[in-house]
Tab-separated table of C-alpha atoms and ligand atoms in Angstrom:
chain	number	residue	atom	x	y	z
A	1	MET	CA	-1.272	-24.415	-1.766
A	2	ARG	CA	-1.434	-20.953	-0.272
A	3	GLY	CA	-1.958	-17.551	-1.810
A	4	LEU	CA	0.154	-14.667	-0.487
A	5	ILE	CA	-1.162	-11.281	-1.547
A	6	PHE	CA	0.605	-7.950	-1.222
A	7	ASP	CA	-0.558	-4.398	-0.910
A	8	ILE	CA	1.980	-2.117	-2.660
A	9	ASP	CA	2.172	1.336	-1.052
A	10	ASP	CA	3.845	1.289	2.348
A	11	THR	CA	3.946	-2.500	2.249
A	12	LEU	CA	6.341	-3.496	-0.544
A	13	TYR	CA	8.073	-0.111	-0.296
A	14	SER	CA	7.832	2.846	2.075
A	15	ARG	CA	5.825	5.644	0.480
A	16	GLN	CA	5.344	7.722	3.609
A	17	ILE	CA	8.954	8.937	3.642
A	18	LEU	CA	8.478	10.229	0.080
A	19	PHE	CA	5.409	12.292	1.069
A	20	VAL	CA	7.283	14.037	3.872
A	21	LYS	CA	10.350	14.619	1.721
A	22	ALA	CA	8.236	16.078	-1.114
A	23	ALA	CA	6.461	18.467	1.297
A	24	GLU	CA	9.669	19.617	2.971
A	25	GLU	CA	11.538	20.219	-0.277
A	26	VAL	CA	8.674	22.282	-1.738
A	27	LEU	CA	8.075	24.306	1.443
A	28	GLY	CA	11.777	24.661	2.107
A	29	LYS	CA	11.367	23.790	5.781
A	30	SER	CA	10.677	20.933	8.146
A	31	VAL	CA	7.047	19.815	8.553
A	32	GLY	CA	7.710	18.895	12.177
A	33	SER	CA	6.740	15.451	13.386
A	34	LEU	CA	7.019	12.853	10.628
A	35	THR	CA	4.589	10.578	12.481
A	36	ASP	CA	1.954	13.326	12.777
A	37	PHE	CA	2.390	14.410	9.180
A	38	VAL	CA	1.935	10.860	7.909
A	39	ARG	CA	-1.038	10.164	10.183
A	40	ILE	CA	-2.870	13.330	9.121
A	41	PHE	CA	-1.989	12.871	5.460
A	42	TYR	CA	-3.432	9.356	5.558
A	43	ASP	CA	-6.554	10.512	7.436
A	44	VAL	CA	-7.340	13.126	4.803
A	45	SER	CA	-6.488	10.625	2.049
A	46	ASP	CA	-9.511	8.575	3.071
A	47	LEU	CA	-11.699	11.583	2.232
A	48	ASN	CA	-10.946	11.754	-1.500
A	49	THR	CA	-9.881	8.213	-2.461
A	50	ARG	CA	-13.332	7.412	-3.843
A	51	ASP	CA	-13.332	10.491	-6.119
A	52	LEU	CA	-9.949	9.424	-7.450
A	53	GLU	CA	-10.978	5.852	-8.135
A	54	GLN	CA	-14.172	7.005	-9.842
A	55	GLY	CA	-12.114	9.248	-12.116
A	56	LYS	CA	-13.669	12.491	-10.800
A	57	ILE	CA	-10.239	13.934	-9.959
A	58	THR	CA	-6.733	13.222	-11.259
A	59	THR	CA	-3.989	11.716	-9.097
A	60	ARG	CA	-2.285	15.148	-9.179
A	61	GLU	CA	-5.391	16.991	-7.917
A	62	CYS	CA	-5.995	14.270	-5.359
A	63	ASN	CA	-2.508	14.451	-3.846
A	64	GLY	CA	-2.361	18.252	-4.113
A	65	TRP	CA	-5.516	18.508	-2.020
A	66	ARG	CA	-4.171	15.982	0.512
A	67	PHE	CA	-0.957	17.988	0.963
A	68	GLU	CA	-2.806	21.290	1.474
A	69	GLN	CA	-5.299	19.752	3.911
A	70	THR	CA	-2.398	18.305	5.886
A	71	PHE	CA	-0.577	21.676	5.931
A	72	LYS	CA	-3.772	23.354	7.209
A	73	ARG	CA	-4.423	20.802	9.923
A	74	MET	CA	-0.818	21.060	11.105
A	75	ASP	CA	-0.790	24.895	10.962
A	76	ILE	CA	2.061	24.822	8.476
A	77	PRO	CA	2.086	28.059	6.403
A	78	PHE	CA	1.929	27.483	2.632
A	79	LYS	CA	1.165	29.373	-0.570
A	80	ALA	CA	-1.624	28.573	-3.042
A	81	GLY	CA	-0.356	25.885	-5.394
A	82	ASP	CA	2.151	24.385	-2.936
A	83	GLY	CA	-0.036	21.281	-2.638
A	84	VAL	CA	0.123	20.553	-6.352
A	85	LYS	CA	3.849	21.379	-6.388
A	86	ALA	CA	4.397	18.848	-3.606
A	87	ALA	CA	2.280	16.316	-5.531
A	88	ASP	CA	4.466	16.833	-8.616
A	89	HIS	CA	7.643	16.565	-6.585
A	90	TYR	CA	6.342	13.390	-4.940
A	91	LEU	CA	5.936	11.888	-8.431
A	92	ARG	CA	9.534	12.803	-9.281
A	93	LEU	CA	10.714	11.146	-6.068
A	94	GLN	CA	8.575	8.104	-6.849
A	95	SER	CA	10.370	7.625	-10.142
A	96	ARG	CA	13.420	6.704	-8.068
A	97	MET	CA	11.609	4.279	-5.770
A	98	CYS	CA	12.672	0.662	-5.573
A	99	LEU	CA	12.305	-2.460	-3.462
A	100	SER	CA	14.854	-3.078	-0.739
A	101	ASP	CA	17.486	-5.738	-1.445
A	102	ARG	CA	16.062	-7.863	1.340
A	103	MET	CA	12.520	-7.630	-0.069
A	104	ARG	CA	13.847	-8.664	-3.463
A	105	SER	CA	15.502	-11.758	-2.059
A	106	VAL	CA	12.376	-12.647	-0.047
A	107	LEU	CA	10.313	-12.387	-3.240
A	108	ASP	CA	12.876	-14.519	-5.128
A	109	ARG	CA	12.419	-17.290	-2.574
A	110	LEU	CA	8.626	-17.046	-2.483
A	111	LYS	CA	8.404	-17.125	-6.283
A	112	ASP	CA	10.410	-20.362	-6.403
A	113	ASP	CA	8.207	-22.094	-3.794
A	114	PRO	CA	5.825	-24.426	-5.677
A	115	GLY	CA	3.339	-24.307	-2.772
A	116	ILE	CA	2.859	-20.547	-2.918
A	117	ARG	CA	1.047	-18.319	-5.391
A	118	LEU	CA	1.728	-14.603	-5.240
A	119	GLY	CA	-0.611	-11.735	-6.018
A	120	VAL	CA	-1.139	-7.998	-5.539
A	121	ILE	CA	-4.271	-6.055	-4.608
A	122	THR	CA	-3.661	-2.326	-4.760
A	123	ALA	CA	-5.924	0.694	-4.389
A	124	GLY	CA	-5.699	3.730	-6.667
A	125	ALA	CA	-6.042	4.776	-10.287
A	126	SER	CA	-5.062	2.274	-12.973
A	127	ASP	CA	-2.293	4.178	-14.829
A	128	HIS	CA	-0.674	5.460	-11.671
A	129	GLN	CA	-0.544	2.057	-9.994
A	130	TRP	CA	0.617	0.205	-13.139
A	131	ASN	CA	3.432	2.749	-13.462
A	132	LYS	CA	4.536	1.907	-9.938
A	133	ILE	CA	4.275	-1.821	-10.656
A	134	LYS	CA	6.608	-1.305	-13.635
A	135	MET	CA	9.016	0.929	-11.693
A	136	LEU	CA	9.252	-1.601	-8.881
A	137	GLY	CA	9.571	-4.439	-11.414
A	138	LEU	CA	6.907	-6.470	-9.622
A	139	GLU	CA	6.069	-8.585	-12.659
A	140	LYS	CA	9.431	-10.279	-12.217
A	141	TRP	CA	7.873	-12.101	-9.267
A	142	ILE	CA	4.114	-11.756	-9.688
A	143	ASP	CA	2.193	-12.765	-12.826
A	144	HIS	CA	0.413	-9.903	-14.570
A	145	GLU	CA	-3.003	-11.593	-14.243
A	146	ASN	CA	-2.536	-11.927	-10.482
A	147	ILE	CA	-2.209	-8.164	-10.013
A	148	ILE	CA	-5.517	-6.443	-9.279
A	149	VAL	CA	-5.682	-2.632	-9.365
A	150	ALA	CA	-8.823	-1.156	-7.818
A	151	GLY	CA	-9.088	1.419	-10.614
A	152	ASP	CA	-9.459	-1.455	-13.136
A	153	ALA	CA	-11.596	-3.688	-10.915
A	154	GLY	CA	-14.319	-1.123	-10.184
A	155	VAL	CA	-14.228	-2.023	-6.476
A	156	THR	CA	-11.609	-1.282	-3.884
A	157	LYS	CA	-10.387	-2.604	-0.545
A	158	PRO	CA	-11.988	-3.341	1.914
A	159	ASP	CA	-14.899	-4.440	-0.337
A	160	VAL	CA	-15.020	-8.220	-0.064
A	161	ARG	CA	-15.585	-8.486	-3.834
A	162	ILE	CA	-11.992	-7.520	-4.616
A	163	PHE	CA	-10.756	-10.326	-2.357
A	164	ARG	CA	-13.143	-12.824	-4.053
A	165	MET	CA	-11.736	-11.685	-7.413
A	166	MET	CA	-8.259	-12.661	-6.249
A	167	GLU	CA	-9.461	-16.077	-5.016
A	168	ASP	CA	-10.860	-16.695	-8.513
A	169	ARG	CA	-7.616	-15.620	-10.169
A	170	LEU	CA	-5.574	-18.012	-8.019
A	171	GLY	CA	-8.190	-20.780	-7.797
A	172	LEU	CA	-7.860	-20.933	-4.016
A	173	ASP	CA	-10.297	-20.937	-1.083
A	174	PRO	CA	-10.491	-18.021	1.392
A	175	SER	CA	-8.906	-20.135	4.129
A	176	ASP	CA	-5.783	-20.587	1.961
A	177	MET	CA	-5.422	-16.874	1.312
A	178	TRP	CA	-3.072	-14.505	3.206
A	179	MET	CA	-3.173	-10.746	2.837
A	180	THR	CA	-0.284	-8.465	3.784
A	181	GLY	CA	-0.676	-4.725	4.172
A	182	ASP	CA	-0.096	-1.588	6.228
A	183	SER	CA	-3.707	-0.361	6.384
A	184	TYR	CA	-5.855	-2.036	9.033
A	185	LYS	CA	-9.064	-0.673	7.563
A	186	HIS	CA	-8.390	-1.545	3.923
A	187	ASP	CA	-6.014	-4.499	3.839
A	188	ILE	CA	-6.425	-6.290	7.124
A	189	LYS	CA	-10.081	-5.892	8.108
A	190	GLY	CA	-11.064	-6.359	4.459
A	191	ALA	CA	-9.161	-9.648	4.245
A	192	LEU	CA	-10.363	-10.949	7.610
A	193	ASP	CA	-13.971	-10.147	6.653
A	194	ALA	CA	-13.433	-12.177	3.482
A	195	GLY	CA	-12.327	-15.163	5.595
A	196	TRP	CA	-8.640	-14.733	4.777
A	197	HIS	CA	-5.586	-14.730	7.039
A	198	ALA	CA	-3.710	-11.473	7.470
A	199	ILE	CA	-0.226	-10.145	8.237
A	200	TRP	CA	-0.355	-6.514	9.366
A	201	LEU	CA	2.646	-4.218	8.925
A	202	ASN	CA	1.563	-1.690	11.538
A	203	ARG	CA	4.455	0.811	11.230
A	204	ARG	CA	2.657	3.505	13.169
A	205	GLY	CA	1.812	1.106	15.994
A	206	ILE	CA	-1.848	2.130	15.997
A	207	ARG	CA	-4.435	0.351	18.147
A	208	VAL	CA	-7.711	-0.736	16.654
A	209	SER	CA	-10.846	-2.524	17.736
A	210	GLY	CA	-12.032	-5.304	15.493
A	211	PRO	CA	-10.880	-8.715	14.291
A	212	GLU	CA	-7.202	-9.404	14.928
A	213	PRO	CA	-4.676	-10.283	12.231
A	214	ASP	CA	-2.825	-13.609	12.450
A	215	VAL	CA	0.469	-11.730	12.637
A	216	GLU	CA	1.292	-8.111	13.468
A	217	VAL	CA	4.719	-6.499	13.049
A	218	THR	CA	5.799	-2.866	13.434
A	219	ASP	CA	8.890	-2.572	11.255
A	220	ASP	CA	10.114	-3.582	7.831
A	221	GLU	CA	12.746	-5.983	9.117
A	222	SER	CA	10.240	-8.028	11.112
A	223	PHE	CA	7.891	-7.983	8.142
A	224	GLU	CA	10.611	-9.384	5.884
A	225	ASP	CA	11.456	-11.974	8.569
A	226	ILE	CA	7.848	-13.178	8.620
A	227	LEU	CA	7.707	-13.368	4.847
A	228	SER	CA	10.958	-15.269	4.656
A	229	LEU	CA	9.443	-17.911	6.959
A	230	PHE	CA	6.210	-18.111	4.959
A	231	LYS	CA	5.608	-21.630	3.661
A	232	ASP	CA	2.859	-23.817	2.338
A	233	GLN	CA	0.855	-25.574	5.049
A	234	ASP	CA	2.521	-28.665	6.518
B	301	MG	MG1	-0.719	0.478	1.703
């Protein structure tokens, strides 16, 4: 028996495109390089994630600040309040998010495999993440009790305790656990430190020093290919 655990944002669906779209539609102009915008947005995101998960700021304030910091670092002119406007627009765009057809069929197959147990470990505030889980319809494939949201758990990735929590939920040993995610620091290093296997969806092709994942892919198609081959151990 193996456990296959998913991160949600930018793993099960691509969130980064929504951030860029939200910024461009609010500013009424291009933000320039998509890759740079996403990289900087994610760098500044690391700076206020803890405040969000501890309930010190709302998701709206959190994302508003991230947008404005990104605009500043990229020398993109903006008006006061544009960050929060972009955060609100991002939420509207998110309400239309969905899994790709291919991801849905991969999940159908995995769910029907008696040798595989599926789970989710996601960072972020409870309400916000559970809304996404509902919008994406993830409970069709993944049991409610096997979905861990950091905002509920009181710890977040890469803290090893959140990975141990998932082992307990599934009743499996670390060596039978596989994590999938786009963030090396949170998903991949966290899982490897917990003694798990890891599949890294490294869309931005970044290089890191540290323990290596079992599998690394750089695009959604290859990621879905890997998942469609995922089986219980022989
Ligand atoms: Mg992610």
